[in-house]
Coordinates of C-alpha atoms in Angstrom, one line a residue:
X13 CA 146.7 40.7 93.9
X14 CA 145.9 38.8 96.9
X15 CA 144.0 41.1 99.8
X16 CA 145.7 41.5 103.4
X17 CA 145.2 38.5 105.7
X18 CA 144.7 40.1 109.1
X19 CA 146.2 38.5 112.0
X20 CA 143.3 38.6 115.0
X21 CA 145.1 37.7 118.3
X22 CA 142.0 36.4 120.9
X23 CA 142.2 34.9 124.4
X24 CA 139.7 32.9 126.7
X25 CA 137.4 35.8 127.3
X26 CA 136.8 35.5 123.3
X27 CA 134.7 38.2 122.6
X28 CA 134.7 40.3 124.8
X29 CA 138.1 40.7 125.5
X30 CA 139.0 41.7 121.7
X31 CA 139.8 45.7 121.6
X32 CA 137.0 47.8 119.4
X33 CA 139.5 47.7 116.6
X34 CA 139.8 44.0 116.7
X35 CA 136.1 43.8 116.9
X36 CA 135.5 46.2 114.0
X37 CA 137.9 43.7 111.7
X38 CA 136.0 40.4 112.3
X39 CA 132.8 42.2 111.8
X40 CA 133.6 43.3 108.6
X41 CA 135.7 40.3 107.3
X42 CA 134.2 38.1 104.5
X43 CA 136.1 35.0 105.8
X44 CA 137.0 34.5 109.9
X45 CA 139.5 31.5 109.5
X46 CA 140.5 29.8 113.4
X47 CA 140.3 26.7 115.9
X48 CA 136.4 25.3 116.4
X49 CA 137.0 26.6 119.8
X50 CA 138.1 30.0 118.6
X51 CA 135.5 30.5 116.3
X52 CA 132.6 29.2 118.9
X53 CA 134.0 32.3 120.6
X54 CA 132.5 34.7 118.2
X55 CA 129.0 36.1 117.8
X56 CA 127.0 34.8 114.9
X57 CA 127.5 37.7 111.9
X58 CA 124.7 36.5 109.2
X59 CA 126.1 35.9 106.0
X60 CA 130.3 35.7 107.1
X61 CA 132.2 32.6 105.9
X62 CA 133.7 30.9 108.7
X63 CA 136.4 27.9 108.4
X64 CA 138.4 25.9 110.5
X65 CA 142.7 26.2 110.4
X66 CA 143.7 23.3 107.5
X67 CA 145.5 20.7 108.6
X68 CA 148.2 19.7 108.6
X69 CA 148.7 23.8 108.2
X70 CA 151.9 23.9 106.4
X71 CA 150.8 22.1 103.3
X72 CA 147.2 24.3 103.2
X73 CA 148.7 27.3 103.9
X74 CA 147.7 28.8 100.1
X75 CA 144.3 28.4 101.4
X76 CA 144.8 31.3 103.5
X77 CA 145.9 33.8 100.9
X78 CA 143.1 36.0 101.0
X79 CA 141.3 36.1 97.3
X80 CA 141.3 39.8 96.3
X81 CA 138.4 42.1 97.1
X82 CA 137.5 39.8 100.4
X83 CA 138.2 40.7 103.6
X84 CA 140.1 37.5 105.6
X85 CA 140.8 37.5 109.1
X86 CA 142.7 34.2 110.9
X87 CA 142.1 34.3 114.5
X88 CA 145.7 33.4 116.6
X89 CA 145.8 32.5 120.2
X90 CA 146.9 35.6 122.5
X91 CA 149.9 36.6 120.9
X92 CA 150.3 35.6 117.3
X93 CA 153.7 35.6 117.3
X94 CA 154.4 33.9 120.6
X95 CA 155.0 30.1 118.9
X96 CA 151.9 31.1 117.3
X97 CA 150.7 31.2 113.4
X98 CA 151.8 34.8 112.4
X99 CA 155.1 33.9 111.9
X100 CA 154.2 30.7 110.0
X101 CA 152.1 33.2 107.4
X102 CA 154.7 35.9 107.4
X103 CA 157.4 33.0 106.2
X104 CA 154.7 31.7 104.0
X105 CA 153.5 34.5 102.1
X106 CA 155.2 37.2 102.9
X107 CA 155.6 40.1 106.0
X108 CA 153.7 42.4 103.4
X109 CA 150.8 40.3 103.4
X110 CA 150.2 39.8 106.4
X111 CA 148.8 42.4 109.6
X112 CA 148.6 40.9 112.8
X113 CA 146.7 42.3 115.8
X114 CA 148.2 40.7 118.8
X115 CA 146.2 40.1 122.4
X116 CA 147.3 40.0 125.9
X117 CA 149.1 36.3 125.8
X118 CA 149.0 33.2 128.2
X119 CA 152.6 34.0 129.1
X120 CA 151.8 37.4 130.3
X121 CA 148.5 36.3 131.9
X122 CA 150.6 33.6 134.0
X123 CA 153.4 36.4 134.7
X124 CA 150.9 38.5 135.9
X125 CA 148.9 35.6 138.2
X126 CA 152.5 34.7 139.8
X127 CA 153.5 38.4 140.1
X128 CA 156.8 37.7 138.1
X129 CA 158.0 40.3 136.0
X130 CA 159.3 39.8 132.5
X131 CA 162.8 40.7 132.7
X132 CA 163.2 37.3 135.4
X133 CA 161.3 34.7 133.2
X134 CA 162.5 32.2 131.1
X135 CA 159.8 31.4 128.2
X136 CA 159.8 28.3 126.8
X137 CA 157.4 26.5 124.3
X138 CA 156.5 23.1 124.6
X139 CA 154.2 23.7 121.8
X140 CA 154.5 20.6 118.9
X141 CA 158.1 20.2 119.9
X142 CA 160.1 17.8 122.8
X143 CA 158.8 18.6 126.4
X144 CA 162.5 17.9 127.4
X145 CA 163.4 21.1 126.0
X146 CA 163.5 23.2 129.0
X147 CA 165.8 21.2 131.1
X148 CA 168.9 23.9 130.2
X149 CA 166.8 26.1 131.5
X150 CA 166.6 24.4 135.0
X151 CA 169.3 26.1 137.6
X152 CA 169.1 27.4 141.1
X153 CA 166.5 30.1 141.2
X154 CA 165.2 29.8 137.8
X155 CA 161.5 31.1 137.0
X156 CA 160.3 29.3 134.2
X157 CA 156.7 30.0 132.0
X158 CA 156.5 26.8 129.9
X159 CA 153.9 27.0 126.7
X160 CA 152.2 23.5 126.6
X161 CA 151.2 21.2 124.2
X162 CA 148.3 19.8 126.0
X163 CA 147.1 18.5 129.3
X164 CA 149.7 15.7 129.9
X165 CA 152.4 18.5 129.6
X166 CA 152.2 19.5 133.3
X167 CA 152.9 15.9 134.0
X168 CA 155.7 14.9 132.0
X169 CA 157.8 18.9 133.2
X170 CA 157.2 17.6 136.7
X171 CA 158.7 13.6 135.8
X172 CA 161.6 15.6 133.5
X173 CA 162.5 17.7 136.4
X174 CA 162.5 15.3 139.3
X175 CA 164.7 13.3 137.2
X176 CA 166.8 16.6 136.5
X177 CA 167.1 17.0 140.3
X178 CA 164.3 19.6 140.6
X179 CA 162.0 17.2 142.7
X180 CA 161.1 20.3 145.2
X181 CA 160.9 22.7 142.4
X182 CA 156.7 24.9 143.0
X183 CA 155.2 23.9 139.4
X184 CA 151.9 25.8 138.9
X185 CA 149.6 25.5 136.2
X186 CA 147.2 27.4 134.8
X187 CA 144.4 26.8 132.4
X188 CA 141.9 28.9 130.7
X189 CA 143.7 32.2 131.4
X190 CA 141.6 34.9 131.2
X191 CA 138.2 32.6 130.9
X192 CA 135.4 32.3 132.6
X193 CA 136.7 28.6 133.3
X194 CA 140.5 29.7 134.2
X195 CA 141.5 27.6 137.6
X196 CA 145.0 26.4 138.6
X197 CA 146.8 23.7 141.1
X198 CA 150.4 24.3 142.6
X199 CA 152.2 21.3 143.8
X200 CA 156.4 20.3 143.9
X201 CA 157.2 18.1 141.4
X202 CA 157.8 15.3 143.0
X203 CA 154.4 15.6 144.4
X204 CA 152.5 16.3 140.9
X205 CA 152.7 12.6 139.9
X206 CA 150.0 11.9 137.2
X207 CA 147.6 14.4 137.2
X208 CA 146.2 15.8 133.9
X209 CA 144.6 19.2 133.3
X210 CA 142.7 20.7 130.7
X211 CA 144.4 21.0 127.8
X212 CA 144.7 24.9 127.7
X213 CA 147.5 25.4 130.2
X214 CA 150.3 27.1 130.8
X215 CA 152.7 26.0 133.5
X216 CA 155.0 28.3 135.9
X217 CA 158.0 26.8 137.3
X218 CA 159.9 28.1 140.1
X219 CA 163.1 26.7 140.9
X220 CA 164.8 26.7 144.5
X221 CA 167.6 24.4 145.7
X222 CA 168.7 21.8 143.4
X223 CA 168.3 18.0 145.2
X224 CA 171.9 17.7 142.9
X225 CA 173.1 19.5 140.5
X226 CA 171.9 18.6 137.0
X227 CA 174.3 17.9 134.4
X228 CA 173.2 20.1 132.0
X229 CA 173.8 23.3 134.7
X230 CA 175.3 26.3 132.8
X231 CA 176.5 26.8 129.1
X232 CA 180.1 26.1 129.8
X233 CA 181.6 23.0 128.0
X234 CA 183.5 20.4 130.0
X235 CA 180.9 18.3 131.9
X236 CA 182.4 15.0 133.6
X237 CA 182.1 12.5 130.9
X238 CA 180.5 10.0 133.2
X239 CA 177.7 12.8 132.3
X240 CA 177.1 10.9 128.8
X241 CA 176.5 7.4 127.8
X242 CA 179.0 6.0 126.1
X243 CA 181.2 3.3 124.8
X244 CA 184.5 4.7 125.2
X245 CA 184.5 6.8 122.4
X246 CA 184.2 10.2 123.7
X247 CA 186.1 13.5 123.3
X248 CA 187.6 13.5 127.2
X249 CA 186.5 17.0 128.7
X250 CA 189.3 18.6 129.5
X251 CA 190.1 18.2 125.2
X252 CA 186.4 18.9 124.8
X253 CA 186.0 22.2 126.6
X254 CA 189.1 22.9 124.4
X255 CA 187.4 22.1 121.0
X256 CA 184.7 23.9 121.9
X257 CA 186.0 27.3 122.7
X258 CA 188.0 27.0 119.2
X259 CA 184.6 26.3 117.6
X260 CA 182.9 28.8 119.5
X261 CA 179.3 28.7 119.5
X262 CA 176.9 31.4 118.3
X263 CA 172.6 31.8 119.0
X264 CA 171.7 29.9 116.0
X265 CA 174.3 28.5 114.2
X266 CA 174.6 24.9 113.2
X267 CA 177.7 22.4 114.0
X268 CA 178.3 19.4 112.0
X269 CA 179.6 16.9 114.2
X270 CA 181.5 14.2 112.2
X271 CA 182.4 11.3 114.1
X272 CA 180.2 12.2 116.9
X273 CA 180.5 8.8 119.0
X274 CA 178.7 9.8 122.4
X275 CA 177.6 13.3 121.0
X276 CA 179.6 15.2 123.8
X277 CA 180.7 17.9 121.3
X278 CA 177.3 18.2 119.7
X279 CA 175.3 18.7 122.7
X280 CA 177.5 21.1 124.5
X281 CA 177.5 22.9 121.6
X282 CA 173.5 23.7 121.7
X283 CA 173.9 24.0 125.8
X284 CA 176.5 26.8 124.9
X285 CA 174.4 29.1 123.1
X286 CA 170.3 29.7 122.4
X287 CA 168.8 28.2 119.0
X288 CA 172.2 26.2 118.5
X289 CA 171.5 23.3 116.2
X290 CA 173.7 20.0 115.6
X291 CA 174.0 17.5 112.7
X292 CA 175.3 14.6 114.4
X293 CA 177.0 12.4 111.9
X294 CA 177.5 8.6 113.0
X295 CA 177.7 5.5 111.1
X296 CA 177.6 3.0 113.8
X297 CA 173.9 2.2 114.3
X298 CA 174.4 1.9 118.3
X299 CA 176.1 4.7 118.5
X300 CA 173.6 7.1 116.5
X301 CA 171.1 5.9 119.1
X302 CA 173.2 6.6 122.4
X303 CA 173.9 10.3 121.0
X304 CA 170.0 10.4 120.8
X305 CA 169.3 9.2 124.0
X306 CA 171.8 11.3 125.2
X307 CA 170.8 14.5 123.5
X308 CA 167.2 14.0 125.4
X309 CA 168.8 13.3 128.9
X310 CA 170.6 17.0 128.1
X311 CA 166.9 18.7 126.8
X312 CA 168.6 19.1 123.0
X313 CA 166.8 16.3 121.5
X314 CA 164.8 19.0 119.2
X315 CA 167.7 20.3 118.2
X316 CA 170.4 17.5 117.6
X317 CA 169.7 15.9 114.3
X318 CA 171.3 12.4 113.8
X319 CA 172.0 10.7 110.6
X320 CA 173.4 7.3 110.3
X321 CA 175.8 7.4 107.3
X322 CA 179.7 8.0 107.1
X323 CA 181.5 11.4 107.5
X324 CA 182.1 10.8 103.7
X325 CA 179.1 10.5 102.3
X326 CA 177.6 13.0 104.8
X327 CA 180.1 16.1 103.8
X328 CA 178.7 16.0 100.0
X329 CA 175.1 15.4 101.2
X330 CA 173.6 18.4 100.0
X331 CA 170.2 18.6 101.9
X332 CA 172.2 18.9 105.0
X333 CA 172.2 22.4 106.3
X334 CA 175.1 23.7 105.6
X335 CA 177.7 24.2 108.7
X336 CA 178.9 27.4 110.8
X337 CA 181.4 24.8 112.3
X338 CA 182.9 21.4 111.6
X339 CA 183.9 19.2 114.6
X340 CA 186.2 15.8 113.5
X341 CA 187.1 14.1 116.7
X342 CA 189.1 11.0 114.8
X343 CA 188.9 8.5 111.8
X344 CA 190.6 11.7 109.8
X345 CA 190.8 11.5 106.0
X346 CA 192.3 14.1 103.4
X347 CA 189.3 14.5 101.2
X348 CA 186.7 15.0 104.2
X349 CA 188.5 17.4 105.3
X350 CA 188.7 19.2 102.4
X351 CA 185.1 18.7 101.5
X352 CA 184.3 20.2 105.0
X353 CA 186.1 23.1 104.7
X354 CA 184.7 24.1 101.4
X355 CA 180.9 23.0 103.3
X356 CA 181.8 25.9 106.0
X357 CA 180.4 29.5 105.6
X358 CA 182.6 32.4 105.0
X359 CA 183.3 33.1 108.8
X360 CA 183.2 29.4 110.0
X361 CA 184.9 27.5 112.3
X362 CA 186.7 23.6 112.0
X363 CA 188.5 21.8 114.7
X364 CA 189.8 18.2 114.3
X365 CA 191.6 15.9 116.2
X366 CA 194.8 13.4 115.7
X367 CA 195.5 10.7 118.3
X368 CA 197.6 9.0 115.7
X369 CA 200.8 9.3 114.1
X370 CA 198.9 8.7 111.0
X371 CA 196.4 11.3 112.1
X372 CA 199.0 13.9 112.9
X373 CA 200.9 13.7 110.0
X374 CA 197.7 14.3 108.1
X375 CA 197.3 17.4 110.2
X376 CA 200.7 18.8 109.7
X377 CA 199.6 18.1 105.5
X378 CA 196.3 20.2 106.0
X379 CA 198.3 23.0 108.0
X380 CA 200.9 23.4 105.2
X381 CA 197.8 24.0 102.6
X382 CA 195.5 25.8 104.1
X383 CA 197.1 27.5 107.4
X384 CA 195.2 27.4 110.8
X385 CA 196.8 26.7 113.9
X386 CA 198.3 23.4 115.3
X387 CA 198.4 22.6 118.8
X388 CA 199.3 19.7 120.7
X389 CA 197.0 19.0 124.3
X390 CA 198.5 17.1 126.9
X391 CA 196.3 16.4 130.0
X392 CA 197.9 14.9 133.5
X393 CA 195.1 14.0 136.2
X394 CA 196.1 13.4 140.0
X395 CA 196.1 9.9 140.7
X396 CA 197.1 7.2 143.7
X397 CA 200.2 5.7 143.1
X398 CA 200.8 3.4 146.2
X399 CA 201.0 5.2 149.1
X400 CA 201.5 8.5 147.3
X401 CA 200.3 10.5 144.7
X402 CA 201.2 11.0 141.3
X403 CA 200.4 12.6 137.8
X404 CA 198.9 9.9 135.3
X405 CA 199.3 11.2 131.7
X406 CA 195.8 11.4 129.5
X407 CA 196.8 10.2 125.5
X408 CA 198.3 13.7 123.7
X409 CA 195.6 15.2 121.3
X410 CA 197.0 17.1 118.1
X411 CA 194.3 19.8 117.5
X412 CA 194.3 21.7 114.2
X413 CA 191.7 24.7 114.1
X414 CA 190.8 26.6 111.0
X415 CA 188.7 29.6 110.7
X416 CA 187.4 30.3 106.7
X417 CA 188.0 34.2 106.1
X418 CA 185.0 36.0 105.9
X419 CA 183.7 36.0 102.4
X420 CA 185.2 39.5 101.5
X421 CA 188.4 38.7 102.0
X422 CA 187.8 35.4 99.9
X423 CA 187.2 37.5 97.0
X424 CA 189.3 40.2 97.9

């Protein structure tokens, strides 16, 4: 049986900073597994087997396992489980095999130097994963604590923001928390420009007036859809903020978007709730591309995953995740329908669209098997008409929604 791998979280001050209990487990370890700089932290203990973190660490992670009768420590940054490896183990091998022994973080450290408590902080890591990923996070009096990737981070926030409309935003960064080399600079962004810093940093955000509001402001569905780039083929909002209260998003779930043309749905579907993920499903090559580009303007990019295939091949594709909700905004067919119904977990959600008499009659077909609800959205916008004004008719949408019963009832 494998021994216990013990988790050692350890800041700038190395050393020194490590409790007597975190001391007393490196000094009696048979293996001390961390970064070169981690490990250059530690005093020299005779006879001890140190090695650097494998790379890439996913594919080494065996190497880890701790053989049994040895003593392995792996030293973590701060907090181990603050985008750090102790939950990469803990999946890996197993919450019984692994003890972690966490340190004062770099997001704490920064909270502290700003004097911003923790219930009015946003935390968001930049670590290995799209800088643009804070952007939802960027409203009128936000405080944000970003976890960088390295010292072009700081640069890249400020350019993201500026173009999000938070030029005057205060963005402070700070490096070597806790160190003997810890320093910072404060600057707007629009002033920050292309200054690099060391590559240990952490950077504070604080968010006043907006110089215009940014279109991804707030988790509510329905932005203008001059918001997204696209062709023409977009689910209109006032029909959009419709779809997506029938679909209704949850922290964490995943939305297959079939059809997904500009990737309206798709995107407001992650802005509506935390860890929401997308399979954005679009055949035309042009198309795929604009629902990336536009996933990135919205800070989703990490988490909007687009495939260019058809809606039919992509419903019996079984290495795609498999879907909370179903979004089909047009191009309906009988047997994609069916096939993402019986995709959907017990619980899930479908909505689809007919503009079509075609369309609708397929609709009615699918209500008469399978139940769900049928509703038909007309939309009438204000417009001139001469020297007057009058209401302008929008296309009617036939929306059928579906929820699958939870799986009790299924067998019941």
């Amino acid at each position: 049986m494998s021994a216990m791998i013990e988790v050692v979280g350890i800041g700038d001050d190395g050393w020194s900073g490590l409790s007597e209990a975190s001391r007393h487990l490196v000094e009696r370890a048979d293996t001390v597994i961390g970064s070169p700089r981690q490990l250059d932290l530690l005093p020299s203990m005779g006879q001890q087997e140190r090695r650097p973190l494998p790379s890439p660490l996913r594919d080494n992670l065996q190497s880890l396992v701790g053989e049994s009768g040895r003593h392995t420590v792996v030293l973590a940054s701060g907090d181990p489980f603050l985008s750090g490896i102790g939950t990469t183990l803990i999946k890996a091998v197993g919450r019984e095999a692994v003890r972690v022994h966490p340190a004062l973080s770099s997001e704490a450290l920064a909270r502290a130097r700003m004097g911003w408590s923790a219930e009015s902080v946003d935390v968001v890591t930049l670590v290995g994963r799209s800088t643009d990923r804070f952007l939802p996070f960027v409203t009128p009096g936000a405080r944000l604590v970003l976890l960088c990737s390295d010292g072009d981070s700081p640069a890249e926030v400020a350019r993201l923001a500026v173009e999000a409309g938070a030029g005057t935003a205060q963005l402070t960064a700070w490096w070597h928390l806790g160190g003997q080399n810890e320093g910072s600079h404060s600057t707007t962004c629009a002033a920050w420009g292309d200054e690099r810093t060391p590559d240990l940093v952490v950077v504070c955000l604080e968010v006043g007036v907006l110089d215009a509001e940014p279109q991804a402001l707030g988790p509510a569905p329905g932005r203008a859809d001059d918001a997204f780039e696209h062709d023409g083929l977009i689910t209109k909002r006032d029909v959009r903020a419709t779809a997506l209260a029938r679909l209704r998003p949850w922290p964490g779930q995943v939305l297959w978007d079939l059809g997904a043309g500009s990737g309206a749905v798709g995107i407001e579907w992650c802005l509506a709730a935390p860890r929401a993920r997308t399979v954005a499903i679009e055949r035309d090559p042009d198309r795929a591309d604009r629902v990336t580009q536009n996933a990135a303007r919205f800070g989703v990019s990490s988490r909007v995953d687009v495939h260019v295939t058809s809606t039919s091949a992509a419903v019996r594709d079984d290495d795609l995740p498999r879907p909370d909700a179903v979004f089909l905004g047009g191009g309906l067919d009988r047997d994609v329908l069916d096939a993402a119904i019986a995709a959907l977990r017990p619980g899930g959600r479908l909505v689809a669209h007919a503009v079509t008499r075609e369309s609708e009659a397929l609709l009615h077909e699918v209500h008469r098997t399978h139940g769900g609800s049928l509703t038909r959205l007309a939309v009438e916008h204000l417009e001139p008409l001469g020297r007057f004004n009058g209401w302008k008719p929008a296309r009617s949408v036939v929306q059928w929604c579906l929820t699958r019963p939870p799986r009790s009832k299924e067998s019941a």
